Short mmCIF file of C-alpha atoms and ligand atoms in Angstrom, two decimals:
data_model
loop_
_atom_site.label_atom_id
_atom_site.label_comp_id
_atom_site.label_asym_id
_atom_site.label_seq_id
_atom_site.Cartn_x
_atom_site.Cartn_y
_atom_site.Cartn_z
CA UNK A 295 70.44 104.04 93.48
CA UNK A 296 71.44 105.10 89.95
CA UNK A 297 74.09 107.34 91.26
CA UNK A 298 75.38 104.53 93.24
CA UNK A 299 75.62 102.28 90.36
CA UNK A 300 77.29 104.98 87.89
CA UNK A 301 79.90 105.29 90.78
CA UNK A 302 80.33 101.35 91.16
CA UNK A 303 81.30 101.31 87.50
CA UNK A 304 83.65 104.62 87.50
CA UNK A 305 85.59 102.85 90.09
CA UNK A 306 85.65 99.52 88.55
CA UNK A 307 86.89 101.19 85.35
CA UNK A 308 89.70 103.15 87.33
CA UNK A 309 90.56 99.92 88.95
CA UNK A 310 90.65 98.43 85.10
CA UNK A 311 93.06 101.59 84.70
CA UNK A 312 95.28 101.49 87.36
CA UNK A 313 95.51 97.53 87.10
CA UNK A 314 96.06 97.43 82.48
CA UNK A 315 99.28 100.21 83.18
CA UNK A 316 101.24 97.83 85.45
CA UNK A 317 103.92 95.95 83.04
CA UNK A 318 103.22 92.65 83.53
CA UNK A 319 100.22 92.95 80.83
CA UNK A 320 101.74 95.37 78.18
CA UNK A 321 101.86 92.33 75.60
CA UNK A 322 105.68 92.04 76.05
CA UNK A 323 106.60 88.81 77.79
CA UNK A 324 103.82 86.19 77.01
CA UNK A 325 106.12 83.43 76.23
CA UNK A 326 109.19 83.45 78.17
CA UNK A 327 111.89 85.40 76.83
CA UNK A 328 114.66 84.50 75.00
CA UNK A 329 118.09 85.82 73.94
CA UNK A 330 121.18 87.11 74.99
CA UNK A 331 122.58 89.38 77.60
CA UNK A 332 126.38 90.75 78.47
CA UNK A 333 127.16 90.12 81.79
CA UNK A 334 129.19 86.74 81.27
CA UNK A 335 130.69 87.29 78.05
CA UNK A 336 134.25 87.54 79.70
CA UNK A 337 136.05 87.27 82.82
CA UNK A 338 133.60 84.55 85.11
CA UNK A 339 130.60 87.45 84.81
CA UNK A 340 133.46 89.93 85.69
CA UNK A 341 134.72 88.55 88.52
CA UNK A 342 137.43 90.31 87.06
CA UNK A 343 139.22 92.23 84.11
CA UNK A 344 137.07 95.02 82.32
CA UNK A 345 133.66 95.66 81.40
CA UNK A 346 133.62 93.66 77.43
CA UNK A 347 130.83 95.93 76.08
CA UNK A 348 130.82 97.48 72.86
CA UNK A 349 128.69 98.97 70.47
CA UNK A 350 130.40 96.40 67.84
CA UNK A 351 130.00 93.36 70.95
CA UNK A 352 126.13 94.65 70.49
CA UNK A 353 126.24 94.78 66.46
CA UNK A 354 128.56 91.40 66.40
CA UNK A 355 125.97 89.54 68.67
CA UNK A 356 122.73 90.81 66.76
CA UNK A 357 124.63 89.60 63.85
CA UNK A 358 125.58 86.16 64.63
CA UNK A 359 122.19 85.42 66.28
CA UNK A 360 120.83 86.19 62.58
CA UNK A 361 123.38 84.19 60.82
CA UNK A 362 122.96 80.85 63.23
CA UNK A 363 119.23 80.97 62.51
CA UNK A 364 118.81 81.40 66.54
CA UNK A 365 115.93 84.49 65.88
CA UNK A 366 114.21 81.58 63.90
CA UNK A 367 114.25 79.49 66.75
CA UNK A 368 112.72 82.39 69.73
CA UNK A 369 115.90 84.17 70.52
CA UNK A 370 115.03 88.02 70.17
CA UNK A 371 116.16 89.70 73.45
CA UNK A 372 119.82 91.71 72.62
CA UNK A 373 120.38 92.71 75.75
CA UNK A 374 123.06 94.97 77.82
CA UNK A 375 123.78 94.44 81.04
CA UNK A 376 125.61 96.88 83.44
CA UNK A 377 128.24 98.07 81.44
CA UNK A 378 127.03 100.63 79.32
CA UNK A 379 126.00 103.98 80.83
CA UNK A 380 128.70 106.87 81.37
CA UNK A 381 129.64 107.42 85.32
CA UNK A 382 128.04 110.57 85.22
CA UNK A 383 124.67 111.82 83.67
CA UNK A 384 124.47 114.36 81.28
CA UNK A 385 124.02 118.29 81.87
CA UNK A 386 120.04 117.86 82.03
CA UNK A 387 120.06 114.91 84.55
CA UNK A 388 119.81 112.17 81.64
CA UNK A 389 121.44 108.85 81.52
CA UNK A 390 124.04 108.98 78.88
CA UNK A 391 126.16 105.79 77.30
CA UNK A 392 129.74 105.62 77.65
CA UNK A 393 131.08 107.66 74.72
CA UNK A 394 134.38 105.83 74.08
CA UNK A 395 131.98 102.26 73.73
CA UNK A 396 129.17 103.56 72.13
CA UNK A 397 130.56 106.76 70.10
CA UNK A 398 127.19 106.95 68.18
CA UNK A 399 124.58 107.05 70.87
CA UNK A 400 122.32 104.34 71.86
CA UNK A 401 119.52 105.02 69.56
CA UNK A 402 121.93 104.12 66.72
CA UNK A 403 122.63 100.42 68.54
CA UNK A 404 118.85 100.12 69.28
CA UNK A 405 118.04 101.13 65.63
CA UNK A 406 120.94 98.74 64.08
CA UNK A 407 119.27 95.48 67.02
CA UNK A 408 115.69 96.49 65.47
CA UNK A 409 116.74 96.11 61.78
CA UNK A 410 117.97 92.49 62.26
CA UNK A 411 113.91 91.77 63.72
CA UNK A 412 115.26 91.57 67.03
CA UNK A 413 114.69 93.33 70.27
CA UNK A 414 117.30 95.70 72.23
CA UNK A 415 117.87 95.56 76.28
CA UNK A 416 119.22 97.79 78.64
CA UNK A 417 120.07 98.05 82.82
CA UNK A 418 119.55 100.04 85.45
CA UNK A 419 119.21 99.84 89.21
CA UNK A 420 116.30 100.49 91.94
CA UNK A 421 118.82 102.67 93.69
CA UNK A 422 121.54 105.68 93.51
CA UNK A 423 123.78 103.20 91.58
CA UNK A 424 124.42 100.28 89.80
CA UNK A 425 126.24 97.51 91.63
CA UNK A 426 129.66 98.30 88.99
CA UNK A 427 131.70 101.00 88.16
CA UNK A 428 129.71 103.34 89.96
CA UNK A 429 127.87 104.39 87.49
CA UNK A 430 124.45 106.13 88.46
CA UNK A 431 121.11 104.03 89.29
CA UNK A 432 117.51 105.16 88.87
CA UNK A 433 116.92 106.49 92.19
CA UNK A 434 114.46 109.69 92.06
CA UNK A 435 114.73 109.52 88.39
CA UNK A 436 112.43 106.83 87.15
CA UNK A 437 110.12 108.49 85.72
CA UNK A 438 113.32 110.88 83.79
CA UNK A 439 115.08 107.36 82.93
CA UNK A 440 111.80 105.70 81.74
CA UNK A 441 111.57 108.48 79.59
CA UNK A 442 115.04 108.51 78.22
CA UNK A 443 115.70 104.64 77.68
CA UNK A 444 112.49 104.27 75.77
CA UNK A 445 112.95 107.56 73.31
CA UNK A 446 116.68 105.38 72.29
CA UNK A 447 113.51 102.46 71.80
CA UNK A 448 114.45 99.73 74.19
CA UNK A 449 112.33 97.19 74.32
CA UNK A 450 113.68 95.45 77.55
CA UNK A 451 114.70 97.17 80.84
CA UNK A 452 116.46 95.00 83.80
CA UNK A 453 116.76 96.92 86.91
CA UNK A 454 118.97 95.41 89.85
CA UNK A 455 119.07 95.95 93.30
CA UNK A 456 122.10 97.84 94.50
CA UNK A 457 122.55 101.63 95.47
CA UNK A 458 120.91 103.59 98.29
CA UNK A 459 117.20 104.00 98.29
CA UNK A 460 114.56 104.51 100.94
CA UNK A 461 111.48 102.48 100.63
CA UNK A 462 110.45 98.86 99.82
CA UNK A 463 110.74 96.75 96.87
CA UNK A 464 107.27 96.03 96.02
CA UNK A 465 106.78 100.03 96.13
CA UNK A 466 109.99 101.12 93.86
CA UNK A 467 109.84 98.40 91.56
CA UNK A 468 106.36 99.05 91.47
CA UNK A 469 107.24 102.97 90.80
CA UNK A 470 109.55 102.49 87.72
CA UNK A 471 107.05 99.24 86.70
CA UNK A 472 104.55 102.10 86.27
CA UNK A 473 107.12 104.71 84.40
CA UNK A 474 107.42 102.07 81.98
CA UNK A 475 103.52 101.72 81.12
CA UNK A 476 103.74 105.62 80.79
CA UNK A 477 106.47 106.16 78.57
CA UNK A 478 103.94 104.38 76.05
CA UNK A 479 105.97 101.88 74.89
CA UNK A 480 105.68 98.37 75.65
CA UNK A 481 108.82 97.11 77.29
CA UNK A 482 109.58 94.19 79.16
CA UNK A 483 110.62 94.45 82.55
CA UNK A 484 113.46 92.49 84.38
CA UNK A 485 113.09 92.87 87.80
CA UNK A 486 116.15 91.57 89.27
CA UNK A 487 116.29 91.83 93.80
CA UNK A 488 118.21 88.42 93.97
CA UNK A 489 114.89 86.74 95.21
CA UNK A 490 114.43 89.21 98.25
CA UNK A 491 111.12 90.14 100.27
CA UNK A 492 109.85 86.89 98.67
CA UNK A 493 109.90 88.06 95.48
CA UNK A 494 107.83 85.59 94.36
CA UNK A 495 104.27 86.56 96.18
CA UNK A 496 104.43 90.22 94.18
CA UNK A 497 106.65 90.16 91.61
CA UNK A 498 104.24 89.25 88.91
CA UNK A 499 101.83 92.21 89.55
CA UNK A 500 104.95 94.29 88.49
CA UNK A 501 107.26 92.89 85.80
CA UNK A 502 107.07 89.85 83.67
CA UNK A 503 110.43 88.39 85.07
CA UNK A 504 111.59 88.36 88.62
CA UNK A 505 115.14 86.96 89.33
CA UNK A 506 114.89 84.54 92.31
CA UNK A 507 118.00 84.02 93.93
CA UNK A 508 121.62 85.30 93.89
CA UNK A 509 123.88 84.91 90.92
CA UNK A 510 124.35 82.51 89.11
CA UNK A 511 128.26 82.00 88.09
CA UNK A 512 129.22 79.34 85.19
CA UNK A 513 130.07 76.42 88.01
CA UNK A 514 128.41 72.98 88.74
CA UNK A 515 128.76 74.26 92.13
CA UNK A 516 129.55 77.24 94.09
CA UNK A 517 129.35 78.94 96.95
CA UNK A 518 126.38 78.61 99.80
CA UNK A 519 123.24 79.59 101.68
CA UNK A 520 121.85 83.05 101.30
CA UNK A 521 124.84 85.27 100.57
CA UNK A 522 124.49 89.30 100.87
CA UNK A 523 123.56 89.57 97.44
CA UNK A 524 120.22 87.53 97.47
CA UNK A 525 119.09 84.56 98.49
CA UNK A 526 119.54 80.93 97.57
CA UNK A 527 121.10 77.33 98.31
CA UNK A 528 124.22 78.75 95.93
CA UNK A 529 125.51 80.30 92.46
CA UNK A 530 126.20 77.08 90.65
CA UNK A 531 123.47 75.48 88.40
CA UNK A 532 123.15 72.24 90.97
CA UNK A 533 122.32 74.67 93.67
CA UNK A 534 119.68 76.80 91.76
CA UNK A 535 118.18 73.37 90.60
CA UNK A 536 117.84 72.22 94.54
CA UNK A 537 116.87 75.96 94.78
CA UNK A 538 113.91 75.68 92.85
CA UNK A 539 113.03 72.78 94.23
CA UNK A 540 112.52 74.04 97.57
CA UNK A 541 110.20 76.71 95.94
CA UNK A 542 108.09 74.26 93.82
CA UNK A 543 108.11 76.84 90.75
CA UNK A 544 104.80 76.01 89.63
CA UNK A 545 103.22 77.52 92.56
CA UNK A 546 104.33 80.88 91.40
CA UNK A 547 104.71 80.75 87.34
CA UNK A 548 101.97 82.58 85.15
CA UNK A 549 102.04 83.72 81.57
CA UNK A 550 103.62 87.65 81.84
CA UNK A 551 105.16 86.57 85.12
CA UNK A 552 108.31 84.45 84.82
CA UNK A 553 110.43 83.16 87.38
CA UNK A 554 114.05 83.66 86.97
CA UNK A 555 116.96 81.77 87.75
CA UNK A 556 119.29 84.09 86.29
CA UNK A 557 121.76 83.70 83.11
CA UNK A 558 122.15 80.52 81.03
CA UNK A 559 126.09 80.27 81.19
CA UNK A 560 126.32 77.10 78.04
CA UNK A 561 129.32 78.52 76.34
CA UNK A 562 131.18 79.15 79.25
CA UNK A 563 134.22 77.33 79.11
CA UNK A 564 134.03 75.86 82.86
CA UNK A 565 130.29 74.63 81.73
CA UNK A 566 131.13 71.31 79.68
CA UNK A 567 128.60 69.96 77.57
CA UNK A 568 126.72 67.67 80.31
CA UNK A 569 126.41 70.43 82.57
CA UNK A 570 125.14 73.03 79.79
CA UNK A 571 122.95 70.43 78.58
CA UNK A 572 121.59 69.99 82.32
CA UNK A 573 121.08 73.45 83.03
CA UNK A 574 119.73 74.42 79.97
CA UNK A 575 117.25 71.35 80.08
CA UNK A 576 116.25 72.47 83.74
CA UNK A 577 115.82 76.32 82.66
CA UNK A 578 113.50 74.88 79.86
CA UNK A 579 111.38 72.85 82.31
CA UNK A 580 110.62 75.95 84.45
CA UNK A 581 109.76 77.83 81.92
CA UNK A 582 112.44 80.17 82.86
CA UNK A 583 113.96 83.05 80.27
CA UNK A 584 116.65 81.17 78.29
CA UNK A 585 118.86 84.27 77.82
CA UNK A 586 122.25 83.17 77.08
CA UNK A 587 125.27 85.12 78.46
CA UNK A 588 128.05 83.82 77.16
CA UNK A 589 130.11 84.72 73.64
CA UNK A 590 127.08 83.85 71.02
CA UNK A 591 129.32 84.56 68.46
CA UNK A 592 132.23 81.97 69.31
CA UNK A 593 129.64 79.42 70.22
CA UNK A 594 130.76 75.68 69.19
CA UNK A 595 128.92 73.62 67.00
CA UNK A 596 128.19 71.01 69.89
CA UNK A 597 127.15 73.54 72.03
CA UNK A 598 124.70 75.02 69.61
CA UNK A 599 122.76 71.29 69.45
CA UNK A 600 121.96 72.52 73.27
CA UNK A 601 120.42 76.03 72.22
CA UNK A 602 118.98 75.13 68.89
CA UNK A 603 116.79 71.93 69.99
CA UNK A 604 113.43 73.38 68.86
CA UNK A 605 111.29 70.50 70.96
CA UNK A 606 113.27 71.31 74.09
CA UNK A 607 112.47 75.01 73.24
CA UNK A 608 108.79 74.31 72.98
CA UNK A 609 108.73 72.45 76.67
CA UNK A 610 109.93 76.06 77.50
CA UNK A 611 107.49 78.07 75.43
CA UNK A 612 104.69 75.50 76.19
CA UNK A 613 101.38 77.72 76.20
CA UNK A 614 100.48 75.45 79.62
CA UNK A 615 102.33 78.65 81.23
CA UNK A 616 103.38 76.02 84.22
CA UNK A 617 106.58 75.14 85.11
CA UNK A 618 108.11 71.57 86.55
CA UNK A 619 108.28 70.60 90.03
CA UNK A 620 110.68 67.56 91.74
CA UNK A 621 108.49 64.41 92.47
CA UNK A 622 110.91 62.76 93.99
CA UNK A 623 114.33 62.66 94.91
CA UNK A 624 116.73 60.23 97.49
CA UNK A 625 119.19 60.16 99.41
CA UNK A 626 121.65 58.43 96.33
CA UNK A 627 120.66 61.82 94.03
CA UNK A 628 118.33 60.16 92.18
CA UNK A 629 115.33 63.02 90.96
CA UNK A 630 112.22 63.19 88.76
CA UNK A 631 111.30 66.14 87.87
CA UNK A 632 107.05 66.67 85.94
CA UNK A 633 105.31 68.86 84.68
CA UNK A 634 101.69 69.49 82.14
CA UNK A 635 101.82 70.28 78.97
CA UNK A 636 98.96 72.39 77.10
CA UNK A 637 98.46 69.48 74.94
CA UNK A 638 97.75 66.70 77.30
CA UNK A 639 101.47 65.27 77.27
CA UNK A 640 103.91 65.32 79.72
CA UNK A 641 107.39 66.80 80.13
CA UNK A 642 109.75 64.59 82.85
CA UNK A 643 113.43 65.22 83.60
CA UNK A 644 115.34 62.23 84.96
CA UNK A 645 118.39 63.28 87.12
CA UNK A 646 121.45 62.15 88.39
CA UNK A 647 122.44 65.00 90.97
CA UNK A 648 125.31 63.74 91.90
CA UNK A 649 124.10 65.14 95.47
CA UNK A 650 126.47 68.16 94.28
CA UNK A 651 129.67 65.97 93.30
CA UNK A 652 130.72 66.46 89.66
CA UNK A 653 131.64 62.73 89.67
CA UNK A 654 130.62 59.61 90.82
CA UNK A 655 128.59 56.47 90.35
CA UNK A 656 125.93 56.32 87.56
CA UNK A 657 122.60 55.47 88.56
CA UNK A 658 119.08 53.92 87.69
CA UNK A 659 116.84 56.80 87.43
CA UNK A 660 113.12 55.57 87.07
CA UNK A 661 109.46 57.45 87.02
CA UNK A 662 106.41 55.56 87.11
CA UNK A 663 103.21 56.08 85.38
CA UNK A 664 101.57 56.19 88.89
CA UNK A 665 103.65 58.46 90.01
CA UNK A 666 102.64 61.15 87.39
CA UNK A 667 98.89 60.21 87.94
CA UNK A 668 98.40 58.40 85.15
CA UNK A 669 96.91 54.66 86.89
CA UNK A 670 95.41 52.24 85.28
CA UNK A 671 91.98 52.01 87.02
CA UNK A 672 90.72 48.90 88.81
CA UNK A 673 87.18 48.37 90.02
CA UNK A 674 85.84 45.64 92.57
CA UNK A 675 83.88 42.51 91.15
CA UNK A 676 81.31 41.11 93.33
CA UNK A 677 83.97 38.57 95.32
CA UNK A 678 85.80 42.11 96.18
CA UNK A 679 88.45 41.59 93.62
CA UNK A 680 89.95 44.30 91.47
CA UNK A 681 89.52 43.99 88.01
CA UNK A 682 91.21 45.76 85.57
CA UNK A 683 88.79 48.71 84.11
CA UNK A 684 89.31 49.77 80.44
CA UNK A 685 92.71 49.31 79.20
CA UNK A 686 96.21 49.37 80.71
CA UNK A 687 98.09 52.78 80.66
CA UNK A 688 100.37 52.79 77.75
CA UNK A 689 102.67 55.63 77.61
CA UNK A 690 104.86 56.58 74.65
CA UNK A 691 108.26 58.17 75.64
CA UNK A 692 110.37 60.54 73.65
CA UNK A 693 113.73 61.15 74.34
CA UNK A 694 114.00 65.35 73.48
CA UNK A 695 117.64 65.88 73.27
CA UNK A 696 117.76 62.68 71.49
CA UNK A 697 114.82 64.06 69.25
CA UNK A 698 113.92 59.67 69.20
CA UNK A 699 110.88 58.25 69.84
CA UNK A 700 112.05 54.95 72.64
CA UNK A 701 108.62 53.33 72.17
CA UNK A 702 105.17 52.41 74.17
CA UNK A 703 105.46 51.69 77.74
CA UNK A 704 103.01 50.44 80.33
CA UNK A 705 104.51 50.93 83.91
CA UNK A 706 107.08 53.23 83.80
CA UNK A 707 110.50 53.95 82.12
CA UNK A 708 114.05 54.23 83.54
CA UNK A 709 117.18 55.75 82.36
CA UNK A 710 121.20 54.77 83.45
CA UNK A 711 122.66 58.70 83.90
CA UNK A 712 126.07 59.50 84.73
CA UNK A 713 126.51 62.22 88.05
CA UNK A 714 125.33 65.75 86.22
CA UNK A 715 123.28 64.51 83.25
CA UNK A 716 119.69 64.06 82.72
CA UNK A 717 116.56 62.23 80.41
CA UNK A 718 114.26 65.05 79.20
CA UNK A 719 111.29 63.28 77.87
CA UNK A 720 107.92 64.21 76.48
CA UNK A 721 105.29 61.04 77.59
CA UNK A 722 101.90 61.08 75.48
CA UNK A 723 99.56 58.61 77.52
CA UNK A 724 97.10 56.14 75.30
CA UNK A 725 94.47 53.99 76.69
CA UNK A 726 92.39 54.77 79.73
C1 GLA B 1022 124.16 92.08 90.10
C2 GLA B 1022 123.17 91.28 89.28
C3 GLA B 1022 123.86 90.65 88.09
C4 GLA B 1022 124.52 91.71 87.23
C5 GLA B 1022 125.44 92.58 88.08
C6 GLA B 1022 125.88 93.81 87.34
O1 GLA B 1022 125.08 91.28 90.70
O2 GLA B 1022 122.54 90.32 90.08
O3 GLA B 1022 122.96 89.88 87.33
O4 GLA B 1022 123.53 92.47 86.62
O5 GLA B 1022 124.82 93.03 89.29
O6 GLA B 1022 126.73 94.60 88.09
#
């Protein structure tokens, strides 16, 4: 019997083993991450024209995130995306960086990233290569490339989906997920299989971002259903929003295990300020990473009131670990979008959609207390009437990108948007 029980807890504690080395729970990733990444800086997330990264692009970025006060406000992810590494590894089988771009070695950018207080990122792929410039993937060398990105001392790894490779997602994510854990240091992992093998049901156990869909490319709207490269309703920020819909994100969102819609594109000159402000209010609501990959450094002053809106940041980095769903929506484009908030408060986006047009007709955009839940209650009185029980709802509404307080409410609140732009409010409820 004793025997039996000494064995129960041996394999309990080897399940406690196995289970604490997966990334997800390595302490990187409790909050969703924030920062900046590479891939859009130039050329429509090079669509065309060369790959922009630099050791100085690195250094310049790290710098300029420092000077704007944007580490003050969460942003601490420096991140590379694939652009970096030489075509060919070195003579021992080891990723190298590209010499010409980075003629001082990666440790040097890492170490230069870390000094600021901020946190260095680098890419690879599941399979034999990354999905530009041929340049080689992590395919039989996880373990090797684990090994060799951490002793530079990244702290964030994204690894895409393209290259040859034998075997399923869940199992080579799962393979480099535990490479990671083993290389001792804690890293964050981006997995990033455009939304594939639903994504969603495993991605958690492995990394504490999962990319979701396809692409997204700094347009209202582009493209359509499930391309190649991922799934998805389309690249453009309306379609990931209807996107997202359709998989009601807070089915799948947990602390350590973020859902990812890709790239926030805000400086982006073909992303004007309402549709920055949009997508950036709808990345907040999901609790998605807000990693920004456009030129940090050249951002305007206008478009740094979108970024640098600590209350809009703290829907984001709510400890209520949820994410908003859509309530409702019509056949006019009218949506509501809800979600908790640790504190008892709610967080509601009012949209004009547009239904995918950049213009058109402004229109009424309403929620009602009852639809959030929050009903006054009634009780029957001995003729079988309803009375009123305690008092009415009374709900105070903040407008967040307004950072103004519109008042006390008692049956609901609507807002007159224009096609593309939203309300983000925070609702604190009073009476019963
Ligand atoms: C894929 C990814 C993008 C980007 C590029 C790099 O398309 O989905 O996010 O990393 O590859 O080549």
């Amino acid at each position: 019997m004793m025997i039996r029980y000494q064995f129960t807890i041996i394999l309990y504690l080897l399940y406690i083993a196995n289970y604490t080395s997966f990334a997800y729970n390595n302490g990187m990733g409790k909050t969703p991450p924030m920062g900046w990444n590479s891939w859009c800086t130039h050329s429509l997330c090079n669509l065309f024209g060369k790959d922009p990264c630099t050791e100085q692009l690195v250094m310049e970025t790290a710098d300029a995130i420092v000077e704007k006060g944007l580490d003050k406000l969460g942003y601490k992810y420096v991140a590379l995306d694939d652009c970096w590494s030489d075509t060919k590894r070195d003579a021992n089988g080891n990723l190298q960086p590209e010499k010409k771009s980075f003629p001082n070695g990666m440790k040097h950018v890492a170490d230069y990233v870390h000094s600021k207080g901020l946190f260095f990122g680098l890419y690879t792929s599941l399979g034999t290569e990354t999905c530009k410039g041929s340049r080689p993937g992590s395919y039989n060398h996880y373990a090797q490339d684990a090994k060799t990105l951490t002793s530079w001392g990244i702290d964030m790894i994204k690894m895409d989906h393209c290259g040859h490779k034998n075997g399923t997602d869940p199992q080579l994510y799962g393979e480099m997920s535990k490479a990671l854990n083993a290389s001792g240091r804690p890293v964050l992992f981006s997995l990033c299989n455009w939304g594939l093998d639903n994504v969603w049901d495993w991605g958690s156990n492995l990394a504490q971002m999962f990319r979701i869909q396809m692409d997204h490319l700094p347009f209202w709207k582009f493209g359509s259903n499930h391309s190649s490269d991922g799934v998805g309703y389309g690249q453009g920020t309306y379609d990931i929003i209807e996107w997202m819909a359709h998989l009601q994100p807070s089915k799948w969102t947990k602390q350590y295990g973020w859902l990812d819609p890709d790239f926030l594109m805000t400086e982006y000159f073909t992303m004007d300020f309402i549709g920055s402000r949009t997508e950036y209010t709808f990345w907040s609501l999901w609790s998605a990473p807000l990693l920004i990959s456009t030129d940090l450094r050249k951002i305007s002053t206008k478009k740094m009131q979108i970024i640098g809106n600590e209350e809009v940041i703290a829907i984001n980095q709510d400890p209520s670990n949820t994410a908003g769903d859509r309530i409702f929506n019509d056949t006019n484009g009218r949506q509501v979008w809800a979600r908790d908030l640790a504190n008892g408060d709610k967080c509601v986006v009012l949209y004009n959609s547009g239904k995918g047009k950049s213009h058109g007709d402004k229109l009424i955009v309403g929620v009602t207390w009852d639809m959030l839940g929050w009903n006054t209650k009634f009780v029957l009185d001995n003729d079988g009437n309803g009375v009123k029980e305690g008092n009415d709802v009374i709900v105070e509404v903040r407008n967040l990108w307004k950072k103004e307080t519109l008042g006390n409410f008692t049956n609901g609140y609507n807002a007159t948007l224009a096609v593309r732009d939203v309300q983000m409010l925070r609702l604190r409820r009073y009476g019963v």
